[in-house]
Amino acid sequence: MSHVLPLANGLRTDHPVPGLPFVDDSHLPLDEGPEAIEAVGRHEASGMWGRFDKNRADDGWRAFTTDPKKHSLGWSVRYRPGHGRTVLLMRDGDTSHLHSQWTGDELLFRAGGYWWNGQTWYRPGQVWDPITQDYDRRKARMAVTVTAADMLDGRADPARAYVGKVLTFDPDAARPDNWLDHLALWAERRQEQENALELERCVVDVSSPELTGAQLIGAPEMAELGGISASTLRAYISRGNSEVPRPQAVVGGRDQWARAVADDWVEARQRSYEGIGAAMSAGDRDSLSPGAAEVRDRFAADFQHTLFDRPDVRKRWVLRHRNTESVTEIADQLAWSVAASLNRIIPTQDLGRVVQKAVMLDLADYAEEAKKEEVWSLLNLTLPVGKMLDWYIRCFPGEAYATIGEIQRQANDAWGVPAANTLRVLRSELSLDGKLTDEQRETYFALLKPHESTD
């Protein structure tokens, strides 16, 4: 996913994005609530779309809609009681992405992804926290909120500014150089609005020691920190790779990043799948993980023995024996060596215990209800557990036989599930999610079927 950027401020926004022009939004029902905004875009076969959602984190809401006059553009709105609203003009295809970024308590994004929740400014979220299942919140150091009142010192002239029209708006046009004049015009027009948020509460920007010129670095330094070349970094940026944070400033036409943001980016790279894999494979001649390197070394010795130490195979290297049949036969022998050595690659006994625990945990979700109703078909497995059990049976049928027997015993002891019913549930689940053929499955589970007493 690439970064998305707003194109313009709506004239009735409370929190203007610095540098962006202002566009008339009077044709939008902003004061009628999020349902009305969504309804603008809900017209079948019109090429339009709209949506709104409540924000449980802050009792606010967010909404977006295709512009009814120009369908290539759309509007995104974020509202929170006590903090007013943000109104942004976007490319129509970008509104849903910004909508998802506003899912939590994020109110504003500034300076290349720094964000504000109404009290605190945070750096762009980059380092994933597996505990909270969200990006780690890292406060911007000594951040100060810059309001519209702070920026309007009386020198700006609204007469030199204008309010754009959506029908004539050009997304690729240069931004206004005299933006403070445009901000002054926006402030002047606010006097016509009822209950407009005071300028002292209209947030425009953020200031922090992290964002000073001395703390900004260019692409060469950024790339060096990340362990890649500057050309690779520029290629990432040109492709819109969202893993590279947005620059905090553009100086002389060159992207500049805050050193704190760059450090977070480096940490995020180190904690990614690729970064962890690289750390664990460091020092190996083929950059393999420790486990993969063990497998390589084990089979390198096996293949050496098969291909060279055995005279009956070594003679195949003579030119007259180099034909398709000979190569196929040798390839089959090597493949057999791998297939027959699965238990040397995978700790089958330990894996069996893990599969057993996973199956029992799945069954426990509905076991009490099934026991109460005596309807054992209520028991089921989640998709990953069912597929893992199927794989275990296919690769290690003997070990899986013992594992399933233990599952039957434990299910009976814990919930009184008859062994035959447990088996029926497992067989049913594997018929949906497994790769065993019908014949293989029937044959295998027939061998597992409890013995019926003839007494």
Tab-separated table of C-alpha atoms in Angstrom:
chain	number	residue	atom	x	y	z
A	1	MET	CA	0.000	0.000	0.000
A	2	SER	CA	1.335	3.436	-0.945
A	3	HIS	CA	0.981	6.678	0.989
A	4	VAL	CA	-2.050	8.842	0.216
A	5	LEU	CA	-2.007	12.622	0.517
A	6	PRO	CA	-4.798	15.199	0.671
A	7	LEU	CA	-5.129	17.618	-2.218
A	8	ALA	CA	-6.878	20.558	-0.578
A	9	ASN	CA	-8.629	21.782	2.551
A	10	GLY	CA	-12.368	22.097	2.643
A	11	LEU	CA	-13.359	25.686	3.392
A	12	ARG	CA	-15.298	24.577	6.497
A	13	THR	CA	-12.459	22.566	7.996
A	14	ASP	CA	-11.393	23.475	11.520
A	15	HIS	CA	-7.828	22.244	11.089
A	16	PRO	CA	-6.205	23.373	7.824
A	17	VAL	CA	-3.269	21.389	6.443
A	18	PRO	CA	-0.376	23.798	5.840
A	19	GLY	CA	0.392	24.570	2.219
A	20	LEU	CA	-2.810	23.149	0.742
A	21	PRO	CA	-5.304	25.398	-1.058
A	22	PHE	CA	-8.867	25.857	0.169
A	23	VAL	CA	-11.805	24.567	-1.899
A	24	ASP	CA	-15.468	25.434	-1.509
A	25	ASP	CA	-17.310	22.586	0.248
A	26	SER	CA	-20.706	24.309	0.587
A	27	HIS	CA	-22.397	21.609	-1.530
A	28	LEU	CA	-21.671	19.010	1.177
A	29	PRO	CA	-24.107	18.472	4.103
A	30	LEU	CA	-21.351	18.735	6.716
A	31	ASP	CA	-23.657	20.098	9.413
A	32	GLU	CA	-26.211	17.318	8.979
A	33	GLY	CA	-24.028	14.528	10.316
A	34	PRO	CA	-22.110	11.546	8.925
A	35	GLU	CA	-25.205	9.743	7.585
A	36	ALA	CA	-25.923	12.652	5.279
A	37	ILE	CA	-22.325	12.715	4.009
A	38	GLU	CA	-22.455	8.995	3.266
A	39	ALA	CA	-25.790	9.419	1.475
A	40	VAL	CA	-24.221	11.847	-1.025
A	41	GLY	CA	-22.198	9.004	-2.496
A	42	ARG	CA	-24.804	6.256	-2.224
A	43	HIS	CA	-26.268	6.358	-5.712
A	44	GLU	CA	-26.428	3.093	-7.633
A	45	ALA	CA	-24.651	2.883	-10.984
A	46	SER	CA	-23.318	6.421	-10.570
A	47	GLY	CA	-19.658	5.596	-10.014
A	48	MET	CA	-19.912	7.180	-6.567
A	49	TRP	CA	-19.422	5.809	-3.097
A	50	GLY	CA	-19.882	6.967	0.477
A	51	ARG	CA	-19.487	5.584	3.967
A	52	PHE	CA	-19.470	6.634	7.613
A	53	ASP	CA	-18.359	4.930	10.823
A	54	LYS	CA	-18.496	5.796	14.500
A	55	ASN	CA	-15.206	6.059	16.401
A	56	ARG	CA	-15.596	4.264	19.701
A	57	ALA	CA	-12.209	5.458	20.903
A	58	ASP	CA	-13.328	9.093	21.152
A	59	ASP	CA	-17.118	9.242	20.531
A	60	GLY	CA	-16.483	10.872	17.179
A	61	TRP	CA	-17.058	9.752	13.617
A	62	ARG	CA	-15.474	9.669	10.204
A	63	ALA	CA	-17.066	9.724	6.761
A	64	PHE	CA	-16.189	10.001	3.093
A	65	THR	CA	-17.998	10.499	-0.175
A	66	THR	CA	-17.308	10.897	-3.856
A	67	ASP	CA	-17.796	14.503	-4.880
A	68	PRO	CA	-21.186	14.725	-6.624
A	69	LYS	CA	-19.897	17.282	-9.136
A	70	LYS	CA	-16.524	15.723	-10.001
A	71	HIS	CA	-16.354	11.968	-9.501
A	72	SER	CA	-12.571	11.758	-9.740
A	73	LEU	CA	-12.397	13.579	-6.405
A	74	GLY	CA	-13.768	12.771	-2.980
A	75	TRP	CA	-14.111	14.249	0.494
A	76	SER	CA	-12.913	12.825	3.805
A	77	VAL	CA	-14.275	14.161	7.095
A	78	ARG	CA	-13.186	13.444	10.668
A	79	TYR	CA	-15.175	14.833	13.620
A	80	ARG	CA	-14.693	14.647	17.377
A	81	PRO	CA	-16.780	16.461	19.986
A	82	GLY	CA	-14.861	19.373	21.435
A	83	HIS	CA	-12.242	19.288	18.687
A	84	GLY	CA	-14.268	20.142	15.619
A	85	ARG	CA	-13.778	18.590	12.215
A	86	THR	CA	-11.212	18.069	9.514
A	87	VAL	CA	-12.474	18.327	5.919
A	88	LEU	CA	-10.099	17.236	3.147
A	89	LEU	CA	-10.385	16.971	-0.616
A	90	MET	CA	-8.793	13.738	-1.897
A	91	ARG	CA	-8.496	11.709	-5.036
A	92	ASP	CA	-11.620	9.574	-4.941
A	93	GLY	CA	-9.648	6.332	-4.763
A	94	ASP	CA	-7.746	7.539	-1.674
A	95	THR	CA	-10.666	8.394	0.603
A	96	SER	CA	-11.178	4.845	1.901
A	97	HIS	CA	-7.489	4.544	2.818
A	98	LEU	CA	-7.537	7.738	4.876
A	99	HIS	CA	-10.809	6.505	6.384
A	100	SER	CA	-8.989	3.424	7.694
A	101	GLN	CA	-6.157	5.563	9.103
A	102	TRP	CA	-8.751	7.412	11.184
A	103	THR	CA	-10.041	4.200	12.794
A	104	GLY	CA	-8.616	4.958	16.261
A	105	ASP	CA	-8.194	8.271	18.038
A	106	GLU	CA	-6.074	9.876	15.332
A	107	LEU	CA	-7.415	13.342	14.576
A	108	LEU	CA	-4.715	15.013	12.505
A	109	PHE	CA	-1.674	14.034	10.445
A	110	ARG	CA	1.088	16.552	9.908
A	111	ALA	CA	4.809	16.722	9.055
A	112	GLY	CA	4.903	13.504	7.064
A	113	GLY	CA	2.797	11.358	9.382
A	114	TYR	CA	3.161	12.895	12.848
A	115	TRP	CA	-0.290	12.606	14.384
A	116	TRP	CA	-2.331	14.181	17.157
A	117	ASN	CA	-5.076	12.618	19.289
A	118	GLY	CA	-6.317	15.836	20.835
A	119	GLN	CA	-3.692	15.910	23.589
A	120	THR	CA	-0.410	14.391	22.422
A	121	TRP	CA	1.643	14.362	19.238
A	122	TYR	CA	3.142	11.039	18.140
A	123	ARG	CA	5.673	10.091	15.519
A	124	PRO	CA	4.495	8.122	12.451
A	125	GLY	CA	3.538	4.582	13.462
A	126	GLN	CA	6.144	2.172	12.102
A	127	VAL	CA	7.180	-0.413	14.709
A	128	TRP	CA	4.481	-3.091	15.071
A	129	ASP	CA	3.544	-4.160	18.582
A	130	PRO	CA	2.298	-7.790	18.503
A	131	ILE	CA	0.773	-7.428	21.967
A	132	THR	CA	-1.550	-4.524	21.185
A	133	GLN	CA	-1.825	-5.515	17.499
A	134	ASP	CA	-1.104	-1.925	16.573
A	135	TYR	CA	1.853	0.291	15.839
A	136	ASP	CA	3.826	1.346	18.894
A	137	ARG	CA	2.931	4.865	20.041
A	138	ARG	CA	6.044	6.973	20.329
A	139	LYS	CA	5.643	10.532	21.550
A	140	ALA	CA	7.219	13.369	19.629
A	141	ARG	CA	9.781	15.013	21.889
A	142	MET	CA	8.679	18.324	23.428
A	143	ALA	CA	6.018	18.773	20.735
A	144	VAL	CA	4.064	22.040	20.609
A	145	THR	CA	0.748	22.447	18.831
A	146	VAL	CA	0.667	25.386	16.382
A	147	THR	CA	-2.801	26.899	15.979
A	148	ALA	CA	-4.304	29.228	13.393
A	149	ALA	CA	-4.176	32.029	15.946
A	150	ASP	CA	-0.428	31.473	16.327
A	151	MET	CA	0.138	31.830	12.592
A	152	LEU	CA	-2.098	34.817	11.834
A	153	ASP	CA	-0.147	37.837	13.027
A	154	GLY	CA	-1.937	40.483	10.998
A	155	ARG	CA	0.524	40.627	8.110
A	156	ALA	CA	-1.360	38.186	5.844
A	157	ASP	CA	-3.728	39.742	3.289
A	158	PRO	CA	-6.884	37.730	2.405
A	159	ALA	CA	-7.359	39.904	-0.677
A	160	ARG	CA	-4.401	38.128	-2.293
A	161	ALA	CA	-6.013	34.696	-1.796
A	162	TYR	CA	-8.894	32.778	-3.351
A	163	VAL	CA	-11.222	29.836	-2.631
A	164	GLY	CA	-11.133	27.182	-5.335
A	165	LYS	CA	-14.056	25.412	-6.983
A	166	VAL	CA	-14.150	21.646	-7.138
A	167	LEU	CA	-15.164	21.577	-10.824
A	168	THR	CA	-12.073	23.504	-11.886
A	169	PHE	CA	-9.690	22.075	-9.296
A	170	ASP	CA	-6.476	20.642	-10.757
A	171	PRO	CA	-4.921	17.996	-8.456
A	172	ASP	CA	-1.535	18.461	-10.135
A	173	ALA	CA	-1.390	22.248	-9.912
A	174	ALA	CA	1.336	23.859	-7.825
A	175	ARG	CA	0.450	24.750	-4.259
A	176	PRO	CA	0.068	28.430	-3.376
A	177	ASP	CA	3.264	30.196	-2.309
A	178	ASN	CA	1.392	32.775	-0.234
A	179	TRP	CA	-0.365	30.237	1.954
A	180	LEU	CA	-0.710	32.542	4.955
A	181	ASP	CA	-2.846	34.819	2.786
A	182	HIS	CA	-5.086	31.828	2.076
A	183	LEU	CA	-5.202	31.001	5.779
A	184	ALA	CA	-6.278	34.596	6.465
A	185	LEU	CA	-9.085	34.305	3.911
A	186	TRP	CA	-10.196	31.022	5.499
A	187	ALA	CA	-10.264	32.727	8.919
A	188	GLU	CA	-12.254	35.629	7.492
A	189	ARG	CA	-14.853	33.296	5.986
A	190	ARG	CA	-15.198	31.499	9.329
A	191	GLN	CA	-16.824	34.597	10.746
A	192	GLU	CA	-19.869	33.751	8.625
A	193	GLN	CA	-20.198	30.278	10.213
A	194	GLU	CA	-22.292	29.672	13.305
A	195	ASN	CA	-20.555	28.127	16.324
A	196	ALA	CA	-17.205	28.069	14.526
A	197	LEU	CA	-14.298	26.724	16.567
A	198	GLU	CA	-12.099	29.481	17.971
A	199	LEU	CA	-8.882	30.087	16.042
A	200	GLU	CA	-6.947	29.284	19.214
A	201	ARG	CA	-8.312	25.726	18.980
A	202	CYS	CA	-7.857	25.274	15.236
A	203	VAL	CA	-4.725	23.137	14.909
A	204	VAL	CA	-2.563	23.824	11.880
A	205	ASP	CA	0.838	22.289	12.536
A	206	VAL	CA	3.261	20.760	15.042
A	207	SER	CA	6.623	22.021	16.241
A	208	SER	CA	9.210	19.781	17.864
A	209	PRO	CA	12.991	19.633	18.328
A	210	GLU	CA	12.787	16.460	16.236
A	211	LEU	CA	11.664	18.547	13.261
A	212	THR	CA	14.336	21.239	13.342
A	213	GLY	CA	16.789	21.519	10.476
A	214	ALA	CA	19.631	20.098	12.546
A	215	GLN	CA	17.645	16.887	13.061
A	216	LEU	CA	16.730	16.343	9.400
A	217	ILE	CA	18.652	13.955	7.164
A	218	GLY	CA	18.596	13.312	3.426
A	219	ALA	CA	18.202	10.175	1.341
A	220	PRO	CA	21.908	9.135	1.453
A	221	GLU	CA	22.010	9.184	5.267
A	222	MET	CA	18.566	7.574	5.480
A	223	ALA	CA	19.665	4.757	3.170
A	224	GLU	CA	22.896	4.220	5.084
A	225	LEU	CA	20.980	3.855	8.356
A	226	GLY	CA	18.703	1.290	6.701
A	227	GLY	CA	21.575	-0.708	5.262
A	228	ILE	CA	20.556	-0.112	1.638
A	229	SER	CA	21.893	2.034	-1.171
A	230	ALA	CA	20.508	5.487	-1.852
A	231	SER	CA	19.342	4.311	-5.294
A	232	THR	CA	17.416	1.450	-3.690
A	233	LEU	CA	15.746	3.868	-1.277
A	234	ARG	CA	14.808	6.179	-4.139
A	235	ALA	CA	13.380	3.208	-6.042
A	236	TYR	CA	11.243	2.330	-3.018
A	237	ILE	CA	10.008	5.912	-2.847
A	238	SER	CA	9.268	6.162	-6.573
A	239	ARG	CA	7.147	3.016	-6.314
A	240	GLY	CA	5.231	4.538	-3.422
A	241	ASN	CA	6.402	1.845	-0.987
A	242	SER	CA	4.569	2.610	2.272
A	243	GLU	CA	7.281	0.872	4.318
A	244	VAL	CA	9.403	3.952	3.751
A	245	PRO	CA	8.040	6.776	5.927
A	246	ARG	CA	6.953	9.996	4.300
A	247	PRO	CA	9.575	12.764	4.506
A	248	GLN	CA	8.996	15.403	7.174
A	249	ALA	CA	10.111	18.224	4.877
A	250	VAL	CA	11.269	18.994	1.358
A	251	VAL	CA	14.296	21.296	1.274
A	252	GLY	CA	15.570	22.518	-2.071
A	253	GLY	CA	13.508	19.870	-3.814
A	254	ARG	CA	15.043	17.060	-1.736
A	255	ASP	CA	13.221	14.873	0.758
A	256	GLN	CA	14.290	15.252	4.387
A	257	TRP	CA	13.440	12.907	7.281
A	258	ALA	CA	13.577	13.500	11.016
A	259	ARG	CA	16.370	11.422	12.521
A	260	ALA	CA	13.900	10.039	15.093
A	261	VAL	CA	11.605	8.845	12.280
A	262	ALA	CA	14.569	7.310	10.453
A	263	ASP	CA	15.620	5.448	13.605
A	264	ASP	CA	12.089	4.055	13.981
A	265	TRP	CA	12.189	2.981	10.340
A	266	VAL	CA	15.464	1.129	10.894
A	267	GLU	CA	13.985	-0.609	13.948
A	268	ALA	CA	10.870	-1.557	11.985
A	269	ARG	CA	13.050	-3.076	9.258
A	270	GLN	CA	14.999	-5.057	11.841
A	271	ARG	CA	11.772	-6.388	13.402
A	272	SER	CA	10.158	-7.320	10.063
A	273	TYR	CA	10.039	-10.911	8.773
A	274	GLU	CA	12.887	-10.109	6.398
A	275	GLY	CA	14.918	-8.323	9.059
A	276	ILE	CA	14.561	-11.127	11.598
A	277	GLY	CA	15.405	-13.679	8.924
A	278	ALA	CA	18.537	-11.746	7.991
A	279	ALA	CA	19.592	-11.495	11.637
A	280	MET	CA	19.148	-15.225	12.192
A	281	SER	CA	20.962	-16.172	8.986
A	282	ALA	CA	23.920	-13.861	9.511
A	283	GLY	CA	27.192	-15.733	9.070
A	284	ASP	CA	25.808	-18.587	6.988
A	285	ARG	CA	27.404	-18.958	3.565
A	286	ASP	CA	24.005	-19.180	1.866
A	287	SER	CA	22.200	-16.781	4.230
A	288	LEU	CA	20.044	-19.628	5.526
A	289	SER	CA	18.416	-19.785	8.937
A	290	PRO	CA	20.036	-22.126	11.485
A	291	GLY	CA	17.420	-24.834	10.924
A	292	ALA	CA	17.613	-24.595	7.145
A	293	ALA	CA	21.414	-24.687	7.312
A	294	GLU	CA	21.243	-27.910	9.364
A	295	VAL	CA	18.990	-29.484	6.707
A	296	ARG	CA	21.346	-28.366	3.926
A	297	ASP	CA	24.408	-29.779	5.661
A	298	ARG	CA	22.663	-33.063	6.457
A	299	PHE	CA	21.522	-33.676	2.897
A	300	ALA	CA	24.737	-32.388	1.358
A	301	ALA	CA	26.454	-35.328	3.083
A	302	ASP	CA	23.689	-37.737	2.008
A	303	PHE	CA	23.814	-36.564	-1.596
A	304	GLN	CA	27.618	-36.732	-1.631
A	305	HIS	CA	27.389	-40.367	-0.584
A	306	THR	CA	24.638	-41.157	-3.091
A	307	LEU	CA	26.226	-39.406	-6.063
A	308	PHE	CA	29.907	-40.223	-5.598
A	309	ASP	CA	30.648	-42.794	-2.931
A	310	ARG	CA	28.456	-45.472	-4.524
A	311	PRO	CA	30.207	-46.996	-7.570
A	312	ASP	CA	26.896	-47.966	-9.227
A	313	VAL	CA	25.834	-44.326	-9.275
A	314	ARG	CA	29.229	-42.729	-9.871
A	315	LYS	CA	29.519	-44.489	-13.201
A	316	ARG	CA	26.506	-42.494	-14.368
A	317	TRP	CA	28.792	-39.498	-14.666
A	318	VAL	CA	30.425	-41.122	-17.694
A	319	LEU	CA	29.265	-39.248	-20.754
A	320	ARG	CA	27.482	-42.203	-22.384
A	321	HIS	CA	25.329	-42.631	-19.283
A	322	ARG	CA	24.214	-38.992	-19.177
A	323	ASN	CA	20.683	-39.408	-20.480
A	324	THR	CA	17.200	-38.558	-19.291
A	325	GLU	CA	16.549	-41.979	-17.812
A	326	SER	CA	19.731	-41.977	-15.719
A	327	VAL	CA	19.190	-38.429	-14.476
A	328	THR	CA	15.564	-39.223	-13.587
A	329	GLU	CA	16.622	-42.311	-11.645
A	330	ILE	CA	19.240	-40.369	-9.673
A	331	ALA	CA	16.782	-37.521	-9.023
A	332	ASP	CA	14.276	-40.062	-7.691
A	333	GLN	CA	16.893	-41.462	-5.319
A	334	LEU	CA	17.718	-38.011	-4.000
A	335	ALA	CA	14.044	-37.143	-3.605
A	336	TRP	CA	13.458	-40.430	-1.760
A	337	SER	CA	16.306	-39.539	0.589
A	338	VAL	CA	14.544	-36.292	1.517
A	339	ALA	CA	11.079	-37.861	1.851
A	340	ALA	CA	12.365	-40.697	3.995
A	341	SER	CA	14.148	-38.246	6.268
A	342	LEU	CA	11.214	-36.026	7.231
A	343	ASN	CA	11.471	-37.180	10.835
A	344	ARG	CA	15.078	-35.915	10.825
A	345	ILE	CA	13.859	-32.480	9.712
A	346	ILE	CA	10.709	-32.169	11.827
A	347	PRO	CA	10.505	-33.094	15.534
A	348	THR	CA	7.526	-35.381	15.032
A	349	GLN	CA	6.975	-36.345	18.670
A	350	ASP	CA	6.943	-32.755	19.855
A	351	LEU	CA	4.787	-31.745	16.910
A	352	GLY	CA	2.252	-34.397	17.841
A	353	ARG	CA	1.875	-32.900	21.313
A	354	VAL	CA	1.391	-29.448	19.797
A	355	VAL	CA	-1.286	-30.696	17.375
A	356	GLN	CA	-3.017	-32.519	20.235
A	357	LYS	CA	-3.097	-29.375	22.396
A	358	ALA	CA	-4.379	-27.261	19.500
A	359	VAL	CA	-7.206	-29.696	18.683
A	360	MET	CA	-8.266	-29.903	22.335
A	361	LEU	CA	-8.258	-26.122	22.627
A	362	ASP	CA	-10.522	-25.838	19.576
A	363	LEU	CA	-12.906	-28.513	20.846
A	364	ALA	CA	-13.107	-26.797	24.230
A	365	ASP	CA	-14.790	-23.739	22.702
A	366	TYR	CA	-18.068	-25.623	22.197
A	367	ALA	CA	-17.572	-28.694	24.384
A	368	GLU	CA	-19.786	-27.624	27.291
A	369	GLU	CA	-22.654	-26.659	25.003
A	370	ALA	CA	-22.289	-29.906	23.043
A	371	LYS	CA	-22.255	-31.904	26.306
A	372	LYS	CA	-25.356	-30.116	27.592
A	373	GLU	CA	-27.286	-30.676	24.381
A	374	GLU	CA	-25.632	-34.051	23.679
A	375	VAL	CA	-25.102	-32.831	20.134
A	376	TRP	CA	-21.457	-33.670	19.474
A	377	SER	CA	-21.591	-32.271	15.946
A	378	LEU	CA	-21.322	-28.831	17.552
A	379	LEU	CA	-17.632	-29.562	18.075
A	380	ASN	CA	-15.380	-28.212	15.338
A	381	LEU	CA	-11.844	-27.166	14.462
A	382	THR	CA	-10.571	-23.852	13.185
A	383	LEU	CA	-9.190	-23.876	9.654
A	384	PRO	CA	-5.451	-23.713	10.575
A	385	VAL	CA	-5.777	-26.530	13.127
A	386	GLY	CA	-7.745	-28.727	10.737
A	387	LYS	CA	-5.206	-28.233	7.961
A	388	MET	CA	-2.324	-28.932	10.343
A	389	LEU	CA	-3.914	-32.187	11.527
A	390	ASP	CA	-4.459	-33.232	7.912
A	391	TRP	CA	-0.794	-32.477	7.078
A	392	TYR	CA	0.369	-34.428	10.131
A	393	ILE	CA	-1.664	-37.481	9.064
A	394	ARG	CA	-0.379	-37.274	5.487
A	395	CYS	CA	3.267	-36.982	6.500
A	396	PHE	CA	3.399	-39.013	9.712
A	397	PRO	CA	0.384	-41.355	9.750
A	398	GLY	CA	1.737	-43.598	12.516
A	399	GLU	CA	2.555	-40.765	14.891
A	400	ALA	CA	-0.773	-39.075	14.090
A	401	TYR	CA	-2.580	-42.326	14.926
A	402	ALA	CA	-1.251	-42.142	18.487
A	403	THR	CA	-2.022	-38.409	18.705
A	404	ILE	CA	-5.656	-38.880	17.646
A	405	GLY	CA	-6.019	-41.722	20.127
A	406	GLU	CA	-4.864	-39.379	22.891
A	407	ILE	CA	-7.326	-36.735	21.687
A	408	GLN	CA	-10.159	-39.241	21.911
A	409	ARG	CA	-9.140	-40.211	25.433
A	410	GLN	CA	-8.851	-36.637	26.660
A	411	ALA	CA	-12.151	-35.558	25.086
A	412	ASN	CA	-13.896	-38.430	26.826
A	413	ASP	CA	-12.276	-37.683	30.181
A	414	ALA	CA	-12.929	-33.936	29.985
A	415	TRP	CA	-16.421	-33.777	28.504
A	416	GLY	CA	-17.674	-37.328	28.180
A	417	VAL	CA	-17.471	-37.321	24.404
A	418	PRO	CA	-17.681	-40.903	23.087
A	419	ALA	CA	-14.530	-41.825	21.160
A	420	ALA	CA	-16.541	-42.567	18.026
A	421	ASN	CA	-18.062	-39.082	18.097
A	422	THR	CA	-14.694	-37.393	18.464
A	423	LEU	CA	-13.478	-39.405	15.490
A	424	ARG	CA	-16.552	-38.434	13.486
A	425	VAL	CA	-15.943	-34.744	14.169
A	426	LEU	CA	-12.284	-34.953	13.100
A	427	ARG	CA	-13.108	-36.894	9.960
A	428	SER	CA	-15.808	-34.383	9.031
A	429	GLU	CA	-13.482	-31.411	9.526
A	430	LEU	CA	-10.730	-32.972	7.405
A	431	SER	CA	-13.197	-33.677	4.618
A	432	LEU	CA	-13.727	-29.908	4.387
A	433	ASP	CA	-10.216	-28.552	4.887
A	434	GLY	CA	-7.799	-31.431	4.249
A	435	LYS	CA	-5.921	-32.785	1.239
A	436	LEU	CA	-6.425	-36.484	1.945
A	437	THR	CA	-8.446	-38.147	-0.784
A	438	ASP	CA	-11.824	-39.595	0.187
A	439	GLU	CA	-10.357	-43.101	-0.069
A	440	GLN	CA	-7.310	-42.238	2.038
A	441	ARG	CA	-9.440	-40.591	4.675
A	442	GLU	CA	-11.900	-43.477	4.909
A	443	THR	CA	-9.100	-46.039	5.084
A	444	TYR	CA	-7.239	-44.136	7.793
A	445	PHE	CA	-10.216	-43.417	10.012
A	446	ALA	CA	-11.453	-46.987	9.659
A	447	LEU	CA	-8.218	-48.070	11.347
A	448	LEU	CA	-8.884	-45.573	14.148
A	449	LYS	CA	-12.468	-46.705	14.730
A	450	PRO	CA	-12.918	-47.972	18.312
A	451	HIS	CA	-13.420	-51.700	18.688
A	452	GLU	CA	-17.074	-52.572	19.335
A	453	SER	CA	-17.596	-55.163	22.045
A	454	THR	CA	-19.591	-58.283	20.976
A	455	ASP	CA	-20.519	-59.151	24.583
